[in-house]
PDB file of C-alpha atoms and ligand atoms in Angstrom:
ATOM      1  CA  UNK A   1       4.515   4.756  47.848  1.00 96.00           C
ATOM      2  CA  UNK A   2       4.825   1.181  49.695  1.00 98.00           C
ATOM      3  CA  UNK A   3       5.025   1.490  53.454  1.00 98.00           C
ATOM      4  CA  UNK A   4       4.064  -0.291  56.670  1.00 98.00           C
ATOM      5  CA  UNK A   5       0.501   0.387  57.691  1.00 98.00           C
ATOM      6  CA  UNK A   6       1.508   1.665  61.237  1.00 98.00           C
ATOM      7  CA  UNK A   7       1.708   5.270  60.659  1.00 98.00           C
ATOM      8  CA  UNK A   8      -1.453   5.499  58.384  1.00 98.00           C
ATOM      9  CA  UNK A   9      -3.487   3.659  61.081  1.00 98.00           C
ATOM     10  CA  UNK A  10      -2.123   5.675  63.982  1.00 98.00           C
ATOM     11  CA  UNK A  11      -3.285   8.740  61.844  1.00 98.00           C
ATOM     12  CA  UNK A  12      -6.711   7.222  61.150  1.00 98.00           C
ATOM     13  CA  UNK A  13      -7.241   6.420  64.876  1.00 98.00           C
ATOM     14  CA  UNK A  14      -6.425   9.985  65.950  1.00 98.00           C
ATOM     15  CA  UNK A  15      -8.423  11.509  63.272  1.00 98.00           C
ATOM     16  CA  UNK A  16     -11.503   9.211  63.745  1.00 98.00           C
ATOM     17  CA  UNK A  17     -11.825   7.628  60.119  1.00 98.00           C
ATOM     18  CA  UNK A  18     -10.886   4.268  59.004  1.00 98.00           C
ATOM     19  CA  UNK A  19      -8.462   3.174  56.188  1.00 99.00           C
ATOM     20  CA  UNK A  20      -9.934   0.519  53.783  1.00 99.00           C
ATOM     21  CA  UNK A  21      -8.124  -2.876  53.141  1.00 99.00           C
ATOM     22  CA  UNK A  22      -9.340  -4.006  49.850  1.00 98.00           C
ATOM     23  CA  UNK A  23      -8.243  -7.589  48.927  1.00 98.00           C
ATOM     24  CA  UNK A  24      -6.495  -8.260  45.524  1.00 98.00           C
ATOM     25  CA  UNK A  25      -6.763 -11.078  43.214  1.00 97.00           C
ATOM     26  CA  UNK A  26      -4.970 -10.046  40.023  1.00 98.00           C
ATOM     27  CA  UNK A  27      -3.616  -7.029  38.152  1.00 98.00           C
ATOM     28  CA  UNK A  28      -6.920  -5.470  37.357  1.00 97.00           C
ATOM     29  CA  UNK A  29      -7.945  -5.582  41.023  1.00 98.00           C
ATOM     30  CA  UNK A  30      -4.487  -4.175  42.140  1.00 98.00           C
ATOM     31  CA  UNK A  31      -4.626  -1.320  39.381  1.00 98.00           C
ATOM     32  CA  UNK A  32      -8.210  -0.293  40.175  1.00 98.00           C
ATOM     33  CA  UNK A  33      -7.461  -0.045  43.845  1.00 99.00           C
ATOM     34  CA  UNK A  34      -4.063   1.951  43.488  1.00 98.00           C
ATOM     35  CA  UNK A  35      -5.437   4.342  40.942  1.00 98.00           C
ATOM     36  CA  UNK A  36      -8.644   5.172  43.101  1.00 99.00           C
ATOM     37  CA  UNK A  37      -6.411   5.832  46.246  1.00 99.00           C
ATOM     38  CA  UNK A  38      -4.227   8.095  44.256  1.00 98.00           C
ATOM     39  CA  UNK A  39      -7.303   9.995  42.716  1.00 98.00           C
ATOM     40  CA  UNK A  40      -8.829  10.346  46.203  1.00 98.00           C
ATOM     41  CA  UNK A  41      -5.493  11.108  47.911  1.00 98.00           C
ATOM     42  CA  UNK A  42      -6.239   8.310  50.306  1.00 98.00           C
ATOM     43  CA  UNK A  43      -4.078   5.933  52.068  1.00 98.00           C
ATOM     44  CA  UNK A  44      -4.880   2.239  51.241  1.00 99.00           C
ATOM     45  CA  UNK A  45      -4.087  -1.077  52.171  1.00 99.00           C
ATOM     46  CA  UNK A  46      -3.872  -4.167  49.534  1.00 99.00           C
ATOM     47  CA  UNK A  47      -5.035  -7.249  51.372  1.00 98.00           C
ATOM     48  CA  UNK A  48      -3.769 -10.798  50.102  1.00 98.00           C
ATOM     49  CA  UNK A  49      -5.220 -13.941  51.640  1.00 98.00           C
ATOM     50  CA  UNK A  50      -3.169 -17.165  51.503  1.00 98.00           C
ATOM     51  CA  UNK A  51      -5.505 -18.403  48.717  1.00 98.00           C
ATOM     52  CA  UNK A  52      -5.196 -15.272  46.480  1.00 98.00           C
ATOM     53  CA  UNK A  53      -1.349 -15.452  47.022  1.00 98.00           C
ATOM     54  CA  UNK A  54      -1.222 -19.026  45.784  1.00 98.00           C
ATOM     55  CA  UNK A  55      -3.685 -18.075  42.872  1.00 98.00           C
ATOM     56  CA  UNK A  56      -1.113 -15.414  41.809  1.00 98.00           C
ATOM     57  CA  UNK A  57       1.556 -18.049  41.889  1.00 98.00           C
ATOM     58  CA  UNK A  58       2.985 -16.976  45.164  1.00 98.00           C
ATOM     59  CA  UNK A  59       3.828 -14.124  47.386  1.00 98.00           C
ATOM     60  CA  UNK A  60       7.036 -13.129  45.563  1.00 98.00           C
ATOM     61  CA  UNK A  61       5.061 -12.616  42.452  1.00 98.00           C
ATOM     62  CA  UNK A  62       2.428 -10.462  44.245  1.00 98.00           C
ATOM     63  CA  UNK A  63       5.152  -8.387  46.090  1.00 98.00           C
ATOM     64  CA  UNK A  64       7.023  -7.787  42.650  1.00 98.00           C
ATOM     65  CA  UNK A  65       3.829  -6.981  40.961  1.00 98.00           C
ATOM     66  CA  UNK A  66       2.577  -4.539  43.484  1.00 98.00           C
ATOM     67  CA  UNK A  67       6.100  -2.804  43.824  1.00 98.00           C
ATOM     68  CA  UNK A  68       6.391  -2.282  40.106  1.00 98.00           C
ATOM     69  CA  UNK A  69       2.779  -1.275  39.450  1.00 98.00           C
ATOM     70  CA  UNK A  70       3.145   1.285  42.463  1.00 98.00           C
ATOM     71  CA  UNK A  71       6.296   2.651  40.705  1.00 98.00           C
ATOM     72  CA  UNK A  72       4.930   2.678  37.225  1.00 98.00           C
ATOM     73  CA  UNK A  73       1.750   4.315  37.935  1.00 98.00           C
ATOM     74  CA  UNK A  74       3.609   6.968  39.966  1.00 98.00           C
ATOM     75  CA  UNK A  75       1.545   6.424  43.264  1.00 98.00           C
ATOM     76  CA  UNK A  76       2.529   8.868  45.903  1.00 98.00           C
ATOM     77  CA  UNK A  77      -0.274   8.027  48.613  1.00 98.00           C
ATOM     78  CA  UNK A  78       0.735   5.465  51.298  1.00 98.00           C
ATOM     79  CA  UNK A  79       0.015   1.974  50.384  1.00 99.00           C
ATOM     80  CA  UNK A  80       0.565  -1.150  52.523  1.00 99.00           C
ATOM     81  CA  UNK A  81       0.904  -4.464  51.103  1.00 99.00           C
ATOM     82  CA  UNK A  82      -0.618  -6.770  53.778  1.00 98.00           C
ATOM     83  CA  UNK A  83      -0.996 -10.583  54.443  1.00 98.00           C
ATOM     84  CA  UNK A  84      -4.754 -11.236  55.079  1.00 98.00           C
ATOM     85  CA  UNK A  85      -5.305 -14.189  57.839  1.00 96.00           C
ATOM     86  CA  UNK A  86      -1.905 -15.369  57.730  1.00 98.00           C
ATOM     87  CA  UNK A  87      -0.491 -18.648  59.097  1.00 98.00           C
ATOM     88  CA  UNK A  88       2.585 -18.873  61.015  1.00 98.00           C
ATOM     89  CA  UNK A  89       4.461 -20.114  57.867  1.00 98.00           C
ATOM     90  CA  UNK A  90       2.453 -17.792  55.585  1.00 98.00           C
ATOM     91  CA  UNK A  91       3.790 -14.766  57.640  1.00 98.00           C
ATOM     92  CA  UNK A  92       7.325 -15.812  57.153  1.00 98.00           C
ATOM     93  CA  UNK A  93       6.944 -16.202  53.382  1.00 98.00           C
ATOM     94  CA  UNK A  94       5.475 -12.576  53.074  1.00 98.00           C
ATOM     95  CA  UNK A  95       8.116 -11.251  55.204  1.00 98.00           C
ATOM     96  CA  UNK A  96      10.628 -12.981  52.824  1.00 98.00           C
ATOM     97  CA  UNK A  97       8.800 -11.867  49.740  1.00 98.00           C
ATOM     98  CA  UNK A  98       8.818  -8.203  50.551  1.00 98.00           C
ATOM     99  CA  UNK A  99       5.374  -7.437  52.004  1.00 98.00           C
ATOM    100  CA  UNK A 100       5.234  -4.334  54.159  1.00 98.00           C
ATOM    101  CA  UNK A 101       2.560  -5.684  56.654  1.00 99.00           C
ATOM    102  CA  UNK A 102       1.424  -9.033  57.948  1.00 98.00           C
ATOM    103  CA  UNK A 103      -1.577 -10.316  59.833  1.00 98.00           C
ATOM    104  CA  UNK A 104      -0.955 -13.359  62.135  1.00 98.00           C
ATOM    105  CA  UNK A 105      -4.315 -15.047  62.557  1.00 96.00           C
ATOM    106  CA  UNK A 106      -3.796 -17.250  65.626  1.00 94.00           C
ATOM    107  CA  UNK A 107      -7.515 -17.056  66.699  1.00 90.00           C
ATOM    108  CA  UNK A 108      -8.194 -20.665  66.022  1.00 89.00           C
ATOM    109  CA  UNK A 109      -5.193 -21.730  68.339  1.00 93.00           C
ATOM    110  CA  UNK A 110      -5.378 -22.376  72.016  1.00 93.00           C
ATOM    111  CA  UNK A 111      -4.686 -18.529  73.430  1.00 93.00           C
ATOM    112  CA  UNK A 112      -1.230 -19.334  74.964  1.00 95.00           C
ATOM    113  CA  UNK A 113      -0.083 -20.514  71.522  1.00 96.00           C
ATOM    114  CA  UNK A 114      -1.621 -17.403  69.709  1.00 95.00           C
ATOM    115  CA  UNK A 115       0.161 -15.184  72.433  1.00 97.00           C
ATOM    116  CA  UNK A 116       3.617 -17.326  71.940  1.00 97.00           C
ATOM    117  CA  UNK A 117       3.490 -17.125  67.994  1.00 98.00           C
ATOM    118  CA  UNK A 118       2.294 -13.443  67.991  1.00 98.00           C
ATOM    119  CA  UNK A 119       5.010 -12.351  70.280  1.00 98.00           C
ATOM    120  CA  UNK A 120       7.597 -13.882  68.009  1.00 98.00           C
ATOM    121  CA  UNK A 121       6.081 -12.477  64.739  1.00 98.00           C
ATOM    122  CA  UNK A 122       5.916  -9.022  66.523  1.00 98.00           C
ATOM    123  CA  UNK A 123       9.610  -9.084  67.070  1.00 98.00           C
ATOM    124  CA  UNK A 124      10.471 -10.238  63.715  1.00 98.00           C
ATOM    125  CA  UNK A 125       8.211  -7.867  61.794  1.00 98.00           C
ATOM    126  CA  UNK A 126       9.413  -4.914  63.717  1.00 98.00           C
ATOM    127  CA  UNK A 127      12.902  -5.564  63.431  1.00 98.00           C
ATOM    128  CA  UNK A 128      12.363  -5.601  59.698  1.00 98.00           C
ATOM    129  CA  UNK A 129      10.021  -2.422  59.687  1.00 98.00           C
ATOM    130  CA  UNK A 130       6.789  -4.186  58.879  1.00 98.00           C
ATOM    131  CA  UNK A 131       3.536  -3.608  60.715  1.00 98.00           C
ATOM    132  CA  UNK A 132       1.476  -6.599  62.160  1.00 98.00           C
ATOM    133  CA  UNK A 133      -2.139  -7.313  62.869  1.00 98.00           C
ATOM    134  CA  UNK A 134      -3.148  -9.952  65.392  1.00 97.00           C
ATOM    135  CA  UNK A 135      -6.472 -11.504  65.934  1.00 94.00           C
ATOM    136  CA  UNK A 136      -8.542 -12.351  68.820  1.00 92.00           C
ATOM    137  CA  UNK A 137     -11.999 -13.969  68.621  1.00 81.00           C
ATOM    138  CA  UNK A 138     -12.634 -15.590  65.251  1.00 71.00           C
ATOM    139  CA  UNK A 139     -14.507 -13.829  62.433  1.00 74.00           C
ATOM    140  CA  UNK A 140     -17.480 -15.673  61.312  1.00 71.00           C
ATOM    141  CA  UNK A 141     -17.880 -17.108  57.881  1.00 69.00           C
ATOM    142  CA  UNK A 142     -15.434 -18.624  55.421  1.00 65.00           C
ATOM    143  CA  UNK A 143     -12.651 -16.678  53.433  1.00 66.00           C
ATOM    144  CA  UNK A 144     -10.695 -18.646  51.153  1.00 71.00           C
ATOM    145  CA  UNK A 145     -11.061 -21.577  53.112  1.00 67.00           C
ATOM    146  CA  UNK A 146     -10.400 -19.953  56.590  1.00 65.00           C
ATOM    147  CA  UNK A 147     -13.521 -20.869  58.359  1.00 63.00           C
ATOM    148  CA  UNK A 148     -14.384 -19.046  61.675  1.00 60.00           C
ATOM    149  CA  UNK A 149     -17.243 -19.665  64.048  1.00 55.00           C
ATOM    150  CA  UNK A 150     -17.811 -15.788  64.754  1.00 66.00           C
ATOM    151  CA  UNK A 151     -17.522 -15.111  68.194  1.00 79.00           C
ATOM    152  CA  UNK A 152     -17.241 -11.792  70.176  1.00 90.00           C
ATOM    153  CA  UNK A 153     -13.702 -11.592  71.507  1.00 93.00           C
ATOM    154  CA  UNK A 154     -12.898 -11.403  75.160  1.00 94.00           C
ATOM    155  CA  UNK A 155     -11.701  -7.823  75.939  1.00 96.00           C
ATOM    156  CA  UNK A 156      -9.028  -9.069  78.442  1.00 96.00           C
ATOM    157  CA  UNK A 157      -7.491 -11.284  75.889  1.00 95.00           C
ATOM    158  CA  UNK A 158      -7.607  -8.325  73.412  1.00 96.00           C
ATOM    159  CA  UNK A 159      -5.537  -6.388  75.997  1.00 97.00           C
ATOM    160  CA  UNK A 160      -3.027  -9.077  76.539  1.00 97.00           C
ATOM    161  CA  UNK A 161      -2.509  -9.305  72.818  1.00 96.00           C
ATOM    162  CA  UNK A 162      -2.432  -5.552  72.558  1.00 97.00           C
ATOM    163  CA  UNK A 163       0.240  -5.453  75.199  1.00 97.00           C
ATOM    164  CA  UNK A 164       2.433  -7.687  72.920  1.00 98.00           C
ATOM    165  CA  UNK A 165       3.079  -4.593  70.698  1.00 98.00           C
ATOM    166  CA  UNK A 166       1.044  -5.537  67.747  1.00 98.00           C
ATOM    167  CA  UNK A 167       0.230  -2.442  65.665  1.00 98.00           C
ATOM    168  CA  UNK A 168      -3.363  -3.166  65.003  1.00 98.00           C
ATOM    169  CA  UNK A 169      -5.914  -5.707  66.203  1.00 98.00           C
ATOM    170  CA  UNK A 170      -8.826  -7.633  64.775  1.00 97.00           C
ATOM    171  CA  UNK A 171     -11.442  -8.613  67.445  1.00 94.00           C
ATOM    172  CA  UNK A 172     -14.666 -10.355  66.853  1.00 93.00           C
ATOM    173  CA  UNK A 173     -17.859  -8.298  67.298  1.00 95.00           C
ATOM    174  CA  UNK A 174     -20.307 -10.429  65.619  1.00 92.00           C
ATOM    175  CA  UNK A 175     -18.873  -9.788  62.191  1.00 93.00           C
ATOM    176  CA  UNK A 176     -18.501 -12.235  59.492  1.00 90.00           C
ATOM    177  CA  UNK A 177     -16.831 -12.650  56.019  1.00 91.00           C
ATOM    178  CA  UNK A 178     -19.253 -12.648  53.077  1.00 93.00           C
ATOM    179  CA  UNK A 179     -23.062 -12.065  52.862  1.00 93.00           C
ATOM    180  CA  UNK A 180     -24.751 -11.503  56.330  1.00 91.00           C
ATOM    181  CA  UNK A 181     -27.695 -13.808  57.011  1.00 87.00           C
ATOM    182  CA  UNK A 182     -31.146 -12.110  57.149  1.00 88.00           C
ATOM    183  CA  UNK A 183     -31.370 -12.761  60.810  1.00 86.00           C
ATOM    184  CA  UNK A 184     -27.940 -11.292  61.682  1.00 87.00           C
ATOM    185  CA  UNK A 185     -28.061  -9.531  64.924  1.00 88.00           C
ATOM    186  CA  UNK A 186     -25.658  -6.726  63.979  1.00 92.00           C
ATOM    187  CA  UNK A 187     -22.239  -5.552  65.394  1.00 94.00           C
ATOM    188  CA  UNK A 188     -21.939  -5.761  69.225  1.00 94.00           C
ATOM    189  CA  UNK A 189     -21.245  -2.305  69.903  1.00 96.00           C
ATOM    190  CA  UNK A 190     -20.911  -3.213  73.810  1.00 96.00           C
ATOM    191  CA  UNK A 191     -18.053  -5.597  72.976  1.00 95.00           C
ATOM    192  CA  UNK A 192     -16.421  -3.021  70.598  1.00 97.00           C
ATOM    193  CA  UNK A 193     -16.646  -0.387  73.325  1.00 98.00           C
ATOM    194  CA  UNK A 194     -15.227  -2.735  76.086  1.00 97.00           C
ATOM    195  CA  UNK A 195     -12.290  -3.675  73.759  1.00 97.00           C
ATOM    196  CA  UNK A 196     -11.681  -0.058  72.956  1.00 97.00           C
ATOM    197  CA  UNK A 197     -11.631   0.769  76.602  1.00 97.00           C
ATOM    198  CA  UNK A 198      -8.877  -1.891  77.448  1.00 97.00           C
ATOM    199  CA  UNK A 199      -6.779  -1.364  74.291  1.00 97.00           C
ATOM    200  CA  UNK A 200      -6.758   2.459  74.287  1.00 96.00           C
ATOM    201  CA  UNK A 201      -5.019   4.054  71.210  1.00 96.00           C
ATOM    202  CA  UNK A 202      -4.468   0.874  69.458  1.00 98.00           C
ATOM    203  CA  UNK A 203      -6.276   1.024  66.206  1.00 98.00           C
ATOM    204  CA  UNK A 204      -8.798  -1.741  65.866  1.00 98.00           C
ATOM    205  CA  UNK A 205      -9.757  -3.585  62.816  1.00 98.00           C
ATOM    206  CA  UNK A 206     -13.172  -4.550  61.353  1.00 97.00           C
ATOM    207  CA  UNK A 207     -13.169  -7.561  59.034  1.00 96.00           C
ATOM    208  CA  UNK A 208     -16.318  -8.699  57.095  1.00 96.00           C
ATOM    209  CA  UNK A 209     -17.020  -4.953  55.904  1.00 97.00           C
ATOM    210  CA  UNK A 210     -19.116  -6.419  53.147  1.00 97.00           C
ATOM    211  CA  UNK A 211     -22.706  -5.775  53.831  1.00 95.00           C
ATOM    212  CA  UNK A 212     -22.446  -3.817  57.044  1.00 97.00           C
ATOM    213  CA  UNK A 213     -24.820  -0.996  56.889  1.00 97.00           C
ATOM    214  CA  UNK A 214     -23.487   2.453  56.867  1.00 98.00           C
ATOM    215  CA  UNK A 215     -24.586   3.632  60.066  1.00 98.00           C
ATOM    216  CA  UNK A 216     -23.041   0.784  61.850  1.00 98.00           C
ATOM    217  CA  UNK A 217     -19.693   1.388  60.031  1.00 98.00           C
ATOM    218  CA  UNK A 218     -19.763   5.051  60.985  1.00 98.00           C
ATOM    219  CA  UNK A 219     -20.604   3.915  64.796  1.00 98.00           C
ATOM    220  CA  UNK A 220     -17.638   1.273  64.673  1.00 98.00           C
ATOM    221  CA  UNK A 221     -15.283   4.012  63.616  1.00 98.00           C
ATOM    222  CA  UNK A 222     -16.551   6.501  66.379  1.00 98.00           C
ATOM    223  CA  UNK A 223     -15.673   3.576  68.764  1.00 97.00           C
ATOM    224  CA  UNK A 224     -12.164   3.044  67.559  1.00 96.00           C
ATOM    225  CA  UNK A 225     -12.208   1.053  64.409  1.00 98.00           C
ATOM    226  CA  UNK A 226      -9.466   2.328  62.258  1.00 98.00           C
ATOM    227  CA  UNK A 227      -9.083  -0.478  59.307  1.00 98.00           C
ATOM    228  CA  UNK A 228     -12.115  -1.999  57.667  1.00 98.00           C
ATOM    229  CA  UNK A 229     -11.638  -5.002  55.197  1.00 98.00           C
ATOM    230  CA  UNK A 230     -13.653  -5.286  52.207  1.00 98.00           C
ATOM    231  CA  UNK A 231     -13.295  -8.108  49.839  1.00 98.00           C
ATOM    232  CA  UNK A 232     -16.683  -9.787  48.672  1.00 98.00           C
ATOM    233  CA  UNK A 233     -18.328  -6.576  47.689  1.00 98.00           C
ATOM    234  CA  UNK A 234     -15.661  -5.662  45.135  1.00 98.00           C
ATOM    235  CA  UNK A 235     -16.032  -9.495  43.762  1.00 98.00           C
ATOM    236  CA  UNK A 236     -19.743  -8.855  43.410  1.00 98.00           C
ATOM    237  CA  UNK A 237     -19.091  -5.478  41.766  1.00 98.00           C
ATOM    238  CA  UNK A 238     -16.712  -7.217  39.063  1.00 98.00           C
ATOM    239  CA  UNK A 239     -19.135  -9.898  38.785  1.00 98.00           C
ATOM    240  CA  UNK A 240     -22.150  -7.678  37.911  1.00 98.00           C
ATOM    241  CA  UNK A 241     -20.346  -5.533  35.510  1.00 98.00           C
ATOM    242  CA  UNK A 242     -18.849  -8.408  33.745  1.00 98.00           C
ATOM    243  CA  UNK A 243     -22.193 -10.158  33.619  1.00 98.00           C
ATOM    244  CA  UNK A 244     -24.039  -7.102  31.918  1.00 98.00           C
ATOM    245  CA  UNK A 245     -21.189  -6.654  29.342  1.00 98.00           C
ATOM    246  CA  UNK A 246     -21.529 -10.152  28.301  1.00 98.00           C
ATOM    247  CA  UNK A 247     -25.270 -10.456  28.369  1.00 98.00           C
ATOM    248  CA  UNK A 248     -25.495  -7.274  26.405  1.00 98.00           C
ATOM    249  CA  UNK A 249     -23.561  -9.069  23.590  1.00 98.00           C
ATOM    250  CA  UNK A 250     -20.499  -6.566  23.856  1.00 98.00           C
ATOM    251  CA  UNK A 251     -18.067  -9.403  24.093  1.00 98.00           C
ATOM    252  CA  UNK A 252     -19.310 -10.405  20.294  1.00 98.00           C
ATOM    253  CA  UNK A 253     -19.131  -6.895  18.825  1.00 98.00           C
ATOM    254  CA  UNK A 254     -15.941  -5.816  17.143  1.00 98.00           C
ATOM    255  CA  UNK A 255     -13.024  -6.647  19.210  1.00 98.00           C
ATOM    256  CA  UNK A 256     -15.233  -6.819  22.466  1.00 98.00           C
ATOM    257  CA  UNK A 257     -13.509 -10.190  23.124  1.00 98.00           C
ATOM    258  CA  UNK A 258     -10.173  -8.528  23.649  1.00 98.00           C
ATOM    259  CA  UNK A 259      -9.419  -9.072  27.423  1.00 98.00           C
ATOM    260  CA  UNK A 260      -8.541  -5.589  27.979  1.00 98.00           C
ATOM    261  CA  UNK A 261     -12.137  -4.492  26.726  1.00 98.00           C
ATOM    262  CA  UNK A 262     -13.723  -7.735  28.415  1.00 98.00           C
ATOM    263  CA  UNK A 263     -12.318  -6.932  31.882  1.00 98.00           C
ATOM    264  CA  UNK A 264     -12.654  -3.227  31.807  1.00 98.00           C
ATOM    265  CA  UNK A 265     -16.305  -2.772  33.087  1.00 98.00           C
ATOM    266  CA  UNK A 266     -15.301  -4.951  36.016  1.00 98.00           C
ATOM    267  CA  UNK A 267     -12.249  -2.856  36.798  1.00 98.00           C
ATOM    268  CA  UNK A 268     -14.163   0.151  36.567  1.00 98.00           C
ATOM    269  CA  UNK A 269     -16.781  -1.089  38.866  1.00 98.00           C
ATOM    270  CA  UNK A 270     -13.995  -2.128  41.436  1.00 98.00           C
ATOM    271  CA  UNK A 271     -12.912   1.533  41.231  1.00 98.00           C
ATOM    272  CA  UNK A 272     -16.320   2.729  41.906  1.00 98.00           C
ATOM    273  CA  UNK A 273     -16.846   0.428  44.707  1.00 98.00           C
ATOM    274  CA  UNK A 274     -13.627   1.454  46.466  1.00 99.00           C
ATOM    275  CA  UNK A 275     -14.504   5.138  46.020  1.00 98.00           C
ATOM    276  CA  UNK A 276     -17.663   4.577  47.701  1.00 98.00           C
ATOM    277  CA  UNK A 277     -16.020   2.706  50.653  1.00 98.00           C
ATOM    278  CA  UNK A 278     -13.360   5.364  50.923  1.00 98.00           C
ATOM    279  CA  UNK A 279     -15.907   8.163  51.186  1.00 98.00           C
ATOM    280  CA  UNK A 280     -17.852   6.160  53.876  1.00 98.00           C
ATOM    281  CA  UNK A 281     -14.664   5.426  55.919  1.00 98.00           C
ATOM    282  CA  UNK A 282     -13.622   9.057  55.789  1.00 98.00           C
ATOM    283  CA  UNK A 283     -10.088   8.449  54.475  1.00 98.00           C
ATOM    284  CA  UNK A 284     -10.328  10.680  51.120  1.00 98.00           C
ATOM    285  CA  UNK A 285      -7.776  13.511  51.451  1.00 98.00           C
ATOM    286  CA  UNK A 286      -5.991  11.789  54.078  1.00 98.00           C
ATOM    287  CA  UNK A 287      -2.711  10.775  52.443  1.00 97.00           C
TER     288      UNK A 287
HETATM  289  P1  13P B 301     -15.667  -9.468  53.208  1.00 55.44           P
HETATM  290  O1  13P B 301     -15.488 -10.426  52.178  1.00 55.44           O
HETATM  291  O2  13P B 301     -17.022  -9.926  54.010  1.00 55.44           O
HETATM  292  O3  13P B 301     -15.712  -8.015  52.860  1.00 55.44           O
HETATM  293  O4  13P B 301     -14.613  -9.671  54.318  1.00 55.44           O
HETATM  294  C1  13P B 301     -13.193  -9.081  53.873  1.00 55.44           C
HETATM  295  C2  13P B 301     -12.291  -9.511  55.019  1.00 55.44           C
HETATM  296  O5  13P B 301     -12.689  -9.510  56.228  1.00 55.44           O
HETATM  297  C3  13P B 301     -10.972  -9.782  54.454  1.00 55.44           C
HETATM  298  O6  13P B 301     -10.144 -10.076  55.851  1.00 55.44           O
END
């Protein structure tokens, strides 16, 4: 069931668990995530970066595929189709294409411009029933060409953006996209606690979920994180399973070259990874 992410994240914040945002790249990814959410009776957010949207030929294609698949698979758990790290133009394209949720990432803009554009997009999104995420303090690393320095957000700026009426807020707390370096200092829980204190019941978002140790994930949830984004770990799971299949020569056996067979181990690996994360985040049975 396609919905905005507002209610599922309010419930998550109140219930002290987090809903996973898993990024999609194609049909297999989408199907694996939807089937796992349904099996575990968990709400879920499908994240689409601008790069992935382009790869899938455009946001209209993505929205049409997700809507049809949700229906054809008989998915009854709440599913939000969410733009990840959207630009100003990207947000409007997704609103038009039929997404149910957008993220406007104005973190690289001067703060006043982030405030002005977020304000405008909050009004537009809410008029149309979409949820909206904003960002303060950039997430480090690189995702689909969006590069962030990785800084801790200023809790006062978080409060100002929260007061604009956003539905959930991504705030940098030392997290980065992709693999964490060996010498990573870990999440800044002092920053997270200060942000939570300023923003109250607003659900907070943790980007860069890949590679964060389980105990830090749990502590982040206890301090107000209600949405956790995972992308790279699903890519690694798909890669490893596909590599094993080919290295074992299975693509050369019988009809093992059939794409439906070739892509099956990777799709199953994504399901297992999503299941592991939903269990860790505590969203199982919360649909
Ligand atoms: P990872 O690729 O590090 O899991 O980050 C995902 C993310 O934050 C998407 O916005």
